[in-house]
Coordinates of C-alpha atoms in Angstrom, one line a residue:
Chain A
X5 CA 25.9 34.8 -16.8
X6 CA 25.0 31.6 -18.4
X7 CA 21.4 31.3 -19.6
X8 CA 19.1 29.2 -17.4
X9 CA 18.9 25.8 -18.9
X10 CA 17.8 22.4 -17.6
X11 CA 20.0 19.4 -18.0
X12 CA 18.5 16.0 -18.9
X13 CA 17.8 14.9 -15.4
X14 CA 16.2 18.2 -14.5
X15 CA 14.0 18.1 -17.6
X16 CA 12.9 14.6 -16.6
X17 CA 12.1 15.7 -13.0
X18 CA 10.2 18.8 -14.4
X19 CA 8.1 16.9 -16.9
X20 CA 7.3 14.1 -14.6
X21 CA 6.0 16.4 -11.9
X22 CA 4.2 18.7 -14.2
X23 CA 0.8 16.9 -14.6
X24 CA 0.5 16.2 -10.9
X25 CA 1.4 19.8 -10.0
X26 CA -0.9 21.3 -12.6
X27 CA -3.8 19.1 -11.5
X28 CA -3.4 19.7 -7.8
X29 CA -2.8 23.5 -8.0
X30 CA -5.3 24.1 -10.8
X31 CA -8.2 22.1 -9.4
X32 CA -7.6 22.0 -5.7
X33 CA -5.6 25.0 -4.5
X34 CA -7.1 27.5 -6.9
X35 CA -10.8 26.6 -6.1
X36 CA -10.0 26.6 -2.4
X37 CA -8.4 30.0 -2.5
X38 CA -11.3 31.4 -4.6
X39 CA -13.6 29.7 -2.1
X40 CA -12.1 31.8 0.6
X41 CA -13.0 34.9 -1.4
X42 CA -16.6 33.6 -1.9
X43 CA -17.0 33.4 1.9
X44 CA -17.0 37.2 1.9
X45 CA -19.5 37.6 -0.9
X46 CA -23.2 37.4 -1.4
X47 CA -22.9 34.2 -3.5
X48 CA -26.0 32.2 -4.1
X49 CA -26.6 29.7 -6.9
X50 CA -29.9 31.3 -7.6
X51 CA -28.5 34.8 -8.1
X52 CA -25.1 34.7 -9.7
X53 CA -25.4 38.1 -11.4
X54 CA -24.8 40.1 -8.2
X55 CA -22.0 38.7 -6.1
X56 CA -20.9 41.7 -4.3
X57 CA -18.8 41.7 -1.1
X58 CA -20.8 41.6 2.1
X59 CA -18.0 41.7 4.7
X60 CA -18.6 39.2 7.5
X61 CA -22.3 38.9 6.9
X62 CA -22.0 35.2 5.9
X63 CA -20.1 34.4 9.1
X64 CA -22.7 36.4 11.1
X65 CA -25.6 34.5 9.4
X66 CA -24.0 31.1 10.0
X67 CA -22.9 31.7 13.6
X68 CA -26.2 33.4 14.4
X69 CA -28.5 30.5 13.5
X70 CA -30.0 29.1 16.7
X71 CA -28.7 25.6 15.7
X72 CA -25.1 26.7 15.7
X73 CA -24.4 25.8 19.3
X74 CA -25.9 22.3 18.7
X75 CA -23.8 21.9 15.5
X76 CA -20.6 22.7 17.4
X77 CA -21.5 20.4 20.2
X78 CA -22.3 17.6 17.8
X79 CA -19.1 18.1 15.9
X80 CA -17.1 17.7 19.2
X81 CA -19.1 14.6 20.2
X82 CA -18.8 13.2 16.7
X83 CA -15.0 13.5 16.7
X84 CA -14.2 12.7 20.3
X85 CA -16.5 9.8 21.0
X86 CA -15.9 8.2 17.7
X87 CA -12.2 8.5 18.0
X88 CA -12.0 7.2 21.6
X89 CA -14.0 4.0 20.8
X90 CA -12.4 3.5 17.4
X91 CA -9.0 3.7 19.0
X92 CA -9.8 1.6 22.1
X93 CA -11.4 -1.3 20.1
X94 CA -8.8 -1.0 17.3
X95 CA -6.0 -1.2 19.8
X96 CA -7.5 -4.2 21.6
X97 CA -7.9 -6.0 18.3
X98 CA -4.4 -5.2 17.1
X99 CA -3.1 -6.6 20.4
X100 CA -5.1 -9.8 20.0
X101 CA -4.1 -10.3 16.4
X102 CA -0.4 -9.5 16.8
X103 CA 0.7 -13.1 17.6
X104 CA -1.2 -14.4 14.6
X105 CA -3.4 -17.4 14.4
X106 CA -4.5 -19.8 11.7
X107 CA -6.8 -18.1 9.3
X108 CA -5.8 -14.6 10.3
X109 CA -5.7 -13.5 6.7
X110 CA -9.3 -14.5 6.1
X111 CA -10.3 -13.1 9.4
X112 CA -8.8 -9.7 8.4
X113 CA -10.7 -9.8 5.1
X114 CA -14.0 -10.2 7.0
X115 CA -13.5 -7.6 9.7
X116 CA -11.6 -4.9 7.9
X117 CA -13.8 -4.7 4.8
X118 CA -15.7 -1.7 6.1
X119 CA -12.7 0.3 4.8
X120 CA -13.8 -0.5 1.2
X121 CA -17.4 0.8 1.7
X122 CA -18.4 4.4 1.3
X123 CA -19.5 6.4 4.3
X124 CA -22.7 7.2 2.4
X125 CA -23.6 3.5 1.9
X126 CA -22.7 2.8 5.5
X127 CA -25.1 5.5 6.4
X128 CA -27.8 3.8 4.4
X129 CA -27.1 0.4 5.8
X130 CA -27.3 1.7 9.4
X131 CA -30.4 3.8 8.6
X132 CA -32.0 0.4 7.9
X133 CA -30.6 -1.3 11.0
X134 CA -31.7 1.5 13.3
X135 CA -35.1 1.8 11.7
X136 CA -37.7 2.7 14.4
X137 CA -40.5 0.3 13.3
X138 CA -38.9 -2.8 11.9
X139 CA -35.2 -2.1 12.4
X140 CA -33.2 -5.2 13.5
X141 CA -31.5 -3.4 16.3
X142 CA -34.8 -2.7 18.0
X143 CA -35.8 -6.3 17.4
X144 CA -32.6 -7.6 19.0
X145 CA -32.9 -5.3 22.0
X146 CA -36.6 -6.3 22.5
X147 CA -35.8 -10.0 22.2
X148 CA -33.0 -9.6 24.7
X149 CA -35.4 -7.8 27.1
X150 CA -33.1 -4.7 27.2
X151 CA -36.0 -2.5 26.0
X152 CA -39.7 -2.9 26.2
X153 CA -40.7 -0.5 23.5
X154 CA -39.2 0.3 20.2
X155 CA -36.9 3.3 20.1
X156 CA -37.1 5.8 17.3
X157 CA -33.3 5.9 17.0
X158 CA -33.3 8.2 14.0
X159 CA -36.6 10.0 14.5
X160 CA -35.9 11.0 18.2
X161 CA -33.4 13.8 18.5
X162 CA -32.3 12.4 21.8
X163 CA -31.1 9.2 20.1
X164 CA -30.1 10.3 16.6
X165 CA -26.6 11.6 17.4
X166 CA -25.9 8.5 19.4
X167 CA -26.9 6.3 16.4
X168 CA -24.8 8.0 13.9
X169 CA -21.8 7.8 16.2
X170 CA -22.3 4.1 16.7
X171 CA -22.2 3.7 12.9
X172 CA -19.1 5.8 12.7
X173 CA -17.3 3.7 15.3
X174 CA -18.3 0.5 13.4
X175 CA -16.7 2.1 10.3
X176 CA -13.5 3.4 11.7
X177 CA -12.2 0.6 14.0
X178 CA -10.6 -1.1 11.0
X179 CA -8.4 1.9 10.3
X180 CA -6.9 1.9 13.8
X181 CA -6.6 -1.8 13.9
X182 CA -4.7 -1.9 10.6
X183 CA -2.4 0.9 11.5
X184 CA -1.7 -0.3 15.1
X185 CA -1.3 -3.9 14.0
X186 CA 1.4 -2.9 11.6
X187 CA 3.1 -0.8 14.3
X188 CA 2.9 -3.6 16.8
X189 CA 4.6 -6.0 14.3
X190 CA 7.4 -3.6 13.9
X191 CA 8.4 -3.8 17.5
X192 CA 11.7 -5.8 17.6
X193 CA 11.2 -9.1 19.4
X194 CA 14.5 -8.6 21.3
X195 CA 12.7 -5.9 23.4
X196 CA 10.2 -8.5 24.6
X197 CA 12.9 -11.1 25.2
X198 CA 14.8 -8.6 27.4
X199 CA 11.6 -7.8 29.3
X200 CA 10.9 -11.5 29.8
X201 CA 14.4 -12.0 31.3
X202 CA 13.7 -9.0 33.6
X203 CA 10.5 -10.9 34.6
X204 CA 8.2 -8.1 33.4
X205 CA 4.5 -9.1 33.4
X206 CA 2.3 -8.8 30.3
X207 CA 0.8 -5.6 31.4
X208 CA 4.1 -4.0 32.4
X209 CA 5.5 -5.0 29.0
X210 CA 2.5 -3.4 27.3
X211 CA 3.0 -0.1 29.1
X212 CA 6.8 0.0 29.3
X213 CA 7.8 -1.6 26.0
X214 CA 5.0 -1.7 23.5
X215 CA 3.2 1.6 23.9
X216 CA 6.4 3.7 24.2
X217 CA 7.8 2.0 21.0
X218 CA 4.7 2.6 18.9
X219 CA 4.0 6.1 20.4
X220 CA 5.0 8.0 17.2
X221 CA 2.5 5.9 15.1
X222 CA -0.2 6.4 17.8
X223 CA 0.2 10.1 17.8
X224 CA 0.3 10.6 14.0
X225 CA -2.6 8.2 13.5
X226 CA -4.7 10.0 16.0
X227 CA -4.0 13.4 14.5
X228 CA -4.8 12.2 11.0
X229 CA -7.9 10.5 12.2
X230 CA -9.2 13.6 14.1
X231 CA -8.9 15.6 10.9
X232 CA -10.4 12.9 8.8
X233 CA -13.5 12.3 11.1
X234 CA -14.0 16.1 11.4
X235 CA -14.2 16.3 7.6
X236 CA -16.4 13.3 7.1
X237 CA -20.0 14.2 6.5
X238 CA -20.8 11.2 4.2
X239 CA -22.1 8.9 6.8
X240 CA -24.4 11.4 8.5
X241 CA -25.6 12.5 5.1
X242 CA -26.7 9.0 4.2
X243 CA -28.1 8.1 7.6
X244 CA -30.1 11.1 8.8
X245 CA -29.1 14.0 6.4
X246 CA -28.7 16.1 9.5
X247 CA -32.2 15.4 10.8
X248 CA -34.4 15.0 12.6
X249 CA -34.9 18.8 12.9
X250 CA -31.2 19.4 12.4
X251 CA -30.2 17.5 15.5
X252 CA -27.4 15.5 13.9
X253 CA -25.7 18.2 11.9
X254 CA -22.0 18.6 12.3
X255 CA -20.1 21.5 10.6
X256 CA -19.4 19.7 7.4
X257 CA -22.9 18.3 6.9
X258 CA -24.3 21.8 7.6
X259 CA -21.9 23.1 4.9
X260 CA -23.1 20.5 2.4
X261 CA -26.7 21.4 3.3
X262 CA -25.9 25.0 2.4
X263 CA -24.4 23.8 -0.9
X264 CA -26.8 21.1 -2.0
X265 CA -30.1 22.3 -0.7
X266 CA -29.9 26.1 -0.3
X267 CA -27.3 26.8 -3.0
X268 CA -25.8 29.4 -0.7
X269 CA -22.1 29.1 -1.5
X270 CA -21.2 32.3 0.5
X271 CA -22.4 30.8 3.7
X272 CA -21.0 27.3 2.9
X273 CA -17.6 28.8 2.3
X274 CA -17.8 30.7 5.6
X275 CA -18.5 27.4 7.3
X276 CA -15.5 26.0 5.5
X277 CA -13.3 28.7 6.8
X278 CA -14.5 28.1 10.3
X279 CA -13.6 24.4 9.8
X280 CA -10.1 25.2 8.6
X281 CA -9.6 27.6 11.6
X282 CA -10.7 24.9 14.1
X283 CA -8.5 22.3 12.5
X284 CA -5.5 24.6 12.5
X285 CA -6.1 25.4 16.2
X286 CA -6.4 21.7 16.9
X287 CA -3.1 21.0 15.1
X288 CA -1.2 23.7 16.9
X289 CA -2.6 22.6 20.2
X290 CA -1.9 18.9 19.4
X291 CA 1.7 19.5 18.4
X292 CA 2.3 21.6 21.5
X293 CA 0.7 19.0 23.8
X294 CA 2.5 16.0 22.3
X295 CA 5.8 17.9 21.6
X296 CA 6.2 18.0 17.9
X297 CA 9.3 15.9 17.7
X298 CA 7.6 12.9 19.2
X299 CA 4.8 12.9 16.7
X300 CA 7.2 12.0 13.9
X301 CA 6.6 12.8 10.3
X302 CA 3.2 12.1 8.9
Chain B
X13 CA -2.1 -22.7 37.8
X14 CA -0.2 -20.7 35.2
X15 CA -1.3 -23.1 32.5
X16 CA -4.9 -22.6 33.4
X17 CA -4.5 -18.8 33.0
X18 CA -3.0 -19.3 29.6
X19 CA -5.9 -21.4 28.5
X20 CA -8.4 -18.8 29.9
X21 CA -6.5 -16.1 28.1
X22 CA -6.7 -17.9 24.8
X23 CA -10.4 -18.6 25.3
X24 CA -11.0 -14.9 26.1
X25 CA -9.1 -13.9 23.0
X26 CA -11.2 -16.2 20.8
X27 CA -14.4 -14.9 22.3
X28 CA -13.5 -11.2 21.7
X29 CA -12.4 -11.9 18.2
X30 CA -15.6 -13.9 17.5
X31 CA -17.8 -11.1 18.9
X32 CA -16.0 -8.5 16.8
X33 CA -16.5 -10.7 13.8
X34 CA -20.2 -10.8 14.4
X35 CA -20.3 -7.0 15.0
X36 CA -18.6 -6.4 11.7
X37 CA -20.3 -8.9 9.5
X38 CA -23.9 -8.6 10.8
X39 CA -24.8 -5.2 9.1
X40 CA -23.8 -6.5 5.7
X41 CA -25.4 -9.8 6.4
X42 CA -28.6 -8.1 7.3
X43 CA -28.6 -6.0 4.1
X44 CA -28.1 -9.1 2.0
X45 CA -30.8 -11.0 3.8
X46 CA -33.3 -8.1 3.5
X47 CA -32.6 -7.9 -0.2
X48 CA -33.4 -11.7 -0.7
X49 CA -36.7 -11.6 1.2
X50 CA -40.0 -11.4 -0.7
X51 CA -41.3 -7.9 -0.4
X52 CA -44.1 -8.7 2.1
X53 CA -41.7 -10.6 4.3
X54 CA -39.5 -7.6 4.8
X55 CA -42.1 -5.8 6.8
X56 CA -43.6 -8.8 8.6
X57 CA -43.2 -9.3 12.3
X58 CA -41.6 -11.2 13.9
X59 CA -38.5 -10.4 11.8
X60 CA -37.0 -13.4 10.0
X61 CA -33.3 -13.7 10.5
X62 CA -33.2 -16.3 7.8
X63 CA -35.7 -15.7 4.9
X64 CA -38.4 -18.3 4.7
X65 CA -38.4 -18.0 0.9
X66 CA -35.5 -16.7 -1.0
X67 CA -36.6 -14.3 -3.8
X68 CA -34.8 -12.1 -6.3
X69 CA -37.8 -9.9 -6.9
X70 CA -36.0 -6.9 -5.3
X71 CA -33.2 -7.2 -7.7
X72 CA -35.5 -7.5 -10.7
X73 CA -37.4 -4.5 -9.4
X74 CA -34.4 -2.2 -9.1
X75 CA -33.6 -2.7 -12.8
X76 CA -37.3 -2.2 -13.6
X77 CA -37.9 1.1 -11.8
X78 CA -34.6 2.7 -12.6
X79 CA -31.8 2.5 -15.3
X80 CA -29.7 0.7 -12.9
X81 CA -27.5 -1.0 -15.5
X82 CA -26.6 2.4 -16.9
X83 CA -25.6 3.7 -13.5
X84 CA -23.5 0.5 -12.9
X85 CA -21.8 1.0 -16.3
X86 CA -21.1 4.7 -15.7
X87 CA -19.6 4.0 -12.3
X88 CA -17.5 1.2 -13.6
X89 CA -16.3 3.3 -16.6
X90 CA -15.5 6.5 -14.7
X91 CA -13.8 4.6 -11.8
X92 CA -11.6 2.6 -14.1
X93 CA -10.6 5.4 -16.4
X94 CA -9.8 7.9 -13.6
X95 CA -7.9 5.2 -11.7
X96 CA -5.8 4.5 -14.8
X97 CA -5.0 8.1 -15.3
X98 CA -4.1 8.5 -11.7
X99 CA -1.6 5.7 -12.0
X100 CA 0.2 7.2 -15.0
X101 CA 0.4 10.6 -13.3
X102 CA 1.4 9.4 -9.9
X103 CA 3.9 6.7 -11.0
X104 CA 5.9 9.6 -12.5
X105 CA 5.5 12.0 -9.6
X106 CA 6.0 9.3 -7.0
X107 CA 9.1 8.0 -8.7
X108 CA 10.7 11.5 -9.1
X109 CA 9.9 12.4 -5.4
X110 CA 11.4 9.1 -4.3
X111 CA 14.6 9.2 -6.3
X112 CA 15.7 12.8 -6.6
X113 CA 16.2 15.5 -4.0
X114 CA 15.7 19.0 -5.5
X115 CA 14.7 22.4 -4.3
X116 CA 11.0 22.5 -3.5
X117 CA 10.6 18.7 -3.1
X118 CA 9.7 18.8 0.5
X119 CA 7.4 21.8 0.1
X120 CA 5.6 19.9 -2.7
X121 CA 5.1 16.9 -0.5
X122 CA 3.7 19.2 2.2
X123 CA 1.4 20.8 -0.3
X124 CA 0.2 17.3 -1.2
X125 CA -0.3 16.5 2.5
X126 CA -2.3 19.6 3.1
X127 CA -4.9 18.8 0.4
X128 CA -5.8 15.8 2.5
X129 CA -6.8 18.0 5.4
X130 CA -8.8 20.8 3.9
X131 CA -12.5 20.2 3.3
X132 CA -12.6 20.5 -0.5
X133 CA -16.3 21.5 -0.3
X134 CA -15.0 25.0 0.2
X135 CA -13.9 25.1 -3.5
X136 CA -17.1 23.6 -4.8
X137 CA -18.6 26.9 -6.0
X138 CA -15.5 27.6 -8.1
X139 CA -15.3 24.1 -9.4
X140 CA -18.9 24.3 -10.5
X141 CA -18.2 27.4 -12.4
X142 CA -15.0 25.9 -13.9
X143 CA -16.8 22.8 -15.1
X144 CA -19.6 24.9 -16.5
X145 CA -17.1 27.1 -18.5
X146 CA -15.3 24.0 -19.7
X147 CA -18.6 22.6 -20.9
X148 CA -18.2 19.5 -18.6
X149 CA -21.3 19.8 -16.6
X150 CA -23.4 16.6 -16.8
X151 CA -20.5 14.9 -18.6
X152 CA -18.6 12.0 -17.3
X153 CA -15.3 13.8 -18.1
X154 CA -16.0 16.2 -15.2
X155 CA -15.9 13.3 -12.7
X156 CA -12.9 11.6 -14.4
X157 CA -11.0 14.9 -14.2
X158 CA -11.9 15.6 -10.6
X159 CA -11.5 12.1 -9.3
X160 CA -8.0 12.1 -10.8
X161 CA -7.2 15.4 -9.1
X162 CA -8.5 14.2 -5.8
X163 CA -6.3 11.1 -5.8
X164 CA -3.1 12.5 -7.1
X165 CA -1.7 13.7 -3.7
X166 CA -2.4 10.5 -1.8
X167 CA -1.4 8.1 -4.5
X168 CA 1.8 10.1 -5.1
X169 CA 2.7 9.7 -1.4
X170 CA 1.7 6.0 -1.5
X171 CA 3.7 5.2 -4.6
X172 CA 6.7 7.2 -3.4
X173 CA 6.8 4.9 -0.4
X174 CA 6.9 1.8 -2.6
X175 CA 9.6 3.3 -4.9
X176 CA 11.8 4.1 -1.9
X177 CA 11.9 0.4 -1.0
X178 CA 13.4 -0.5 -4.4
X179 CA 17.1 0.0 -4.6
X180 CA 18.0 2.6 -7.2
X181 CA 20.9 0.3 -8.3
X182 CA 18.3 -1.6 -10.2
X183 CA 17.5 1.1 -12.7
X184 CA 21.1 2.4 -12.7
X185 CA 22.2 -1.0 -14.0
X186 CA 19.7 -0.8 -16.7
X187 CA 20.7 2.7 -17.6
X188 CA 24.4 1.7 -17.8
X189 CA 23.2 -0.9 -20.3
X190 CA 21.8 1.9 -22.4
X191 CA 18.2 2.3 -21.3
X192 CA 16.8 5.7 -21.0
X193 CA 15.4 6.6 -17.5
X194 CA 11.9 6.2 -18.7
X195 CA 12.4 2.8 -20.3
X196 CA 14.3 1.7 -17.2
X197 CA 11.4 2.7 -15.1
X198 CA 9.0 0.9 -17.4
X199 CA 11.0 -2.3 -18.0
X200 CA 12.8 -2.8 -14.7
X201 CA 11.1 -0.9 -11.9
X202 CA 7.4 -1.3 -12.7
X203 CA 7.5 -5.1 -13.0
X204 CA 9.1 -5.3 -9.5
X205 CA 6.5 -2.8 -8.1
X206 CA 3.5 -4.6 -9.4
X207 CA 2.0 -5.4 -6.0
X208 CA 2.3 -1.8 -4.9
X209 CA 0.9 -0.5 -8.2
X210 CA -2.0 -2.9 -8.0
X211 CA -2.8 -1.8 -4.5
X212 CA -2.7 1.8 -5.5
X213 CA -4.9 1.1 -8.5
X214 CA -7.5 -0.7 -6.4
X215 CA -7.4 2.0 -3.8
X216 CA -8.1 4.6 -6.5
X217 CA -10.8 2.5 -8.0
X218 CA -12.6 2.1 -4.7
X219 CA -12.4 5.8 -3.9
X220 CA -13.9 6.7 -7.3
X221 CA -16.6 4.1 -7.1
X222 CA -17.7 5.4 -3.7
X223 CA -17.5 9.2 -4.4
X224 CA -20.8 11.0 -3.9
X225 CA -20.7 14.8 -3.5
X226 CA -18.9 15.9 -6.6
X227 CA -21.1 13.5 -8.6
X228 CA -24.2 15.1 -7.1
X229 CA -22.8 18.6 -8.0
X230 CA -21.7 17.9 -11.5
X231 CA -24.1 15.3 -12.8
X232 CA -27.8 15.8 -13.1
X233 CA -29.0 13.7 -16.0
X234 CA -30.0 10.1 -16.2
X235 CA -27.5 9.0 -18.8
X236 CA -24.3 10.1 -16.9
X237 CA -25.4 9.3 -13.3
X238 CA -23.2 7.2 -11.2
X239 CA -24.4 4.6 -8.7
X240 CA -24.0 6.9 -5.6
X241 CA -26.0 9.7 -7.3
X242 CA -28.7 7.2 -8.1
X243 CA -28.8 5.9 -4.5
X244 CA -29.0 9.5 -3.4
X245 CA -32.1 10.2 -5.5
X246 CA -33.6 7.0 -4.2
X247 CA -33.4 8.2 -0.6
X248 CA -34.3 11.8 -1.1
X249 CA -37.1 11.6 -3.6
X250 CA -39.7 9.5 -1.8
X251 CA -40.2 7.2 1.1
X252 CA -37.5 4.6 1.0
X253 CA -38.5 1.3 -0.5
X254 CA -36.2 -0.9 1.5
X255 CA -36.7 -3.9 -0.7
X256 CA -35.2 -2.2 -3.8
X257 CA -32.9 -0.1 -1.6
X258 CA -31.2 -3.1 0.0
X259 CA -30.8 -4.8 -3.4
X260 CA -29.2 -1.6 -4.8
X261 CA -26.9 -1.3 -1.7
X262 CA -25.8 -4.9 -2.1
X263 CA -25.0 -4.4 -5.8
X264 CA -23.1 -1.2 -5.0
X265 CA -20.9 -2.7 -2.2
X266 CA -20.2 -6.1 -3.7
X267 CA -17.5 -5.1 -6.2
X268 CA -15.5 -3.1 -3.6
X269 CA -15.8 -5.7 -0.9
X270 CA -14.6 -8.5 -3.2
X271 CA -11.7 -6.3 -4.5
X272 CA -10.8 -5.6 -0.9
X273 CA -11.0 -9.2 0.1
X274 CA -8.7 -10.3 -2.7
X275 CA -6.1 -7.6 -2.2
X276 CA -6.4 -6.6 1.4
X277 CA -2.9 -7.7 2.2
X278 CA -1.3 -5.3 -0.4
X279 CA -3.7 -2.5 0.4
X280 CA -3.0 -2.7 4.1
X281 CA 0.7 -2.8 3.3
X282 CA 0.4 0.3 1.1
X283 CA -1.7 2.3 3.6
X284 CA 0.5 1.5 6.6
X285 CA 4.0 1.7 5.3
X286 CA 3.8 5.5 5.1
X287 CA 2.7 5.9 8.7
X288 CA 4.8 3.2 10.3
X289 CA 8.6 3.5 10.1
X290 CA 9.7 1.0 12.7

């Protein structure tokens, strides 16, 4: 048997990939795998000398808190309502912008810039806009006669979740608009010419030509976006920090709360595992519901 | 009849686009306006939608009450260095994954994709211990390292897409002329790829500039704080002073918004080309 040796090209491939692979496996996969172990230990930042195994205690503690039902409900609302509106508005915009118009480049620069902001800063900006005493949203609604008294958008648990979702919709429309606009522009114009000859109306073209053609993009974008919104605590953290009285916590903000404020890594990791399980279930269900082959590769 | 419908359609389209424009621009407008109001005018009713007097006292204040220039400098330094390292690492990995098929290539791509879906917070406890053992806590190097790590998967995928668009005959010709693969990559491919590479660099820079949670975890001293960490301590420590807060927010978002405005065409291209294969 010949000794195992790499030729020049193989050496090049190996050396070029080495830094990327070492970084990702050493500082992403390794900590995540260890984090899974931490979920079964008594692991608190304030007592790192005794990190014994506690079985499922962390899971019991997390799922046993009275808030847990609210957190799950908030997570569902956060993902579903944000996604529906981001998608609907983003799709409408993409359709309107498809044909192009003078100044579209500049227009895009003004309406898509939210992409460049951090969720945390957007949270801060909307915390100011939704302010209960002197917030401009209250002022606008009062002036328009829609409300007669100022609403404590962020201090009233009934309104707080609504407010953070509005901010999230504002943030995420650009993503869908950008993706769907690119997809729309990839539809070959011959398809529309043929539909015109057949006398198809605008609406029928939309549902029979456009949407079927860009379906793979729609499906993969939606799946990516669900995962992304699910894992996106930054905005809520900046806007309400889960408050008032825990009424705007979603799973990931709750997890951060455990890390940053209580230093309880065991429970935080347990929440992380719950997140991963939920996402896996979602992906399996999604692939099944949309028939994997249609979703394309993403 | 039909013509009237067409005009109505055009008008409707213009109205919707204009409304969306206001919807998107207003929050940032309001932040800028607030930051330019004298402190007593911010809390005075009725609200002024255009400040009576323009004042920069909020901006002066933010530099007075905090070491804002240090945070700005730290954020700039960390973001630039990490983005540059990311480029070097992912130009190599992206190129190799675009040009060669070898055993494990698709599994590696999958492993990169998966990192984008797992909440990394789950590994924070271990990362904290690792940083502590490596003596990197409270040092900028911890963030440079972790920001690089966080961006390697996505930027590899992004650059791989750009490399795939460039015909491999280009570097083959250079190699026939006696170039090594590395120098062909450097002299022939990278110049052609400049738009894609700039987009990737800006994307990486913006992500680093905006990152908050790792910075909160690893940095707890005034001299190494980044902007988001400073902003975080402004909102958690005491009642928010919206005058200084709006000035600080404006200063934090301006660089990324300007970068985005300049290069949005390339960034949009870079972000979409992976997802859309029409």
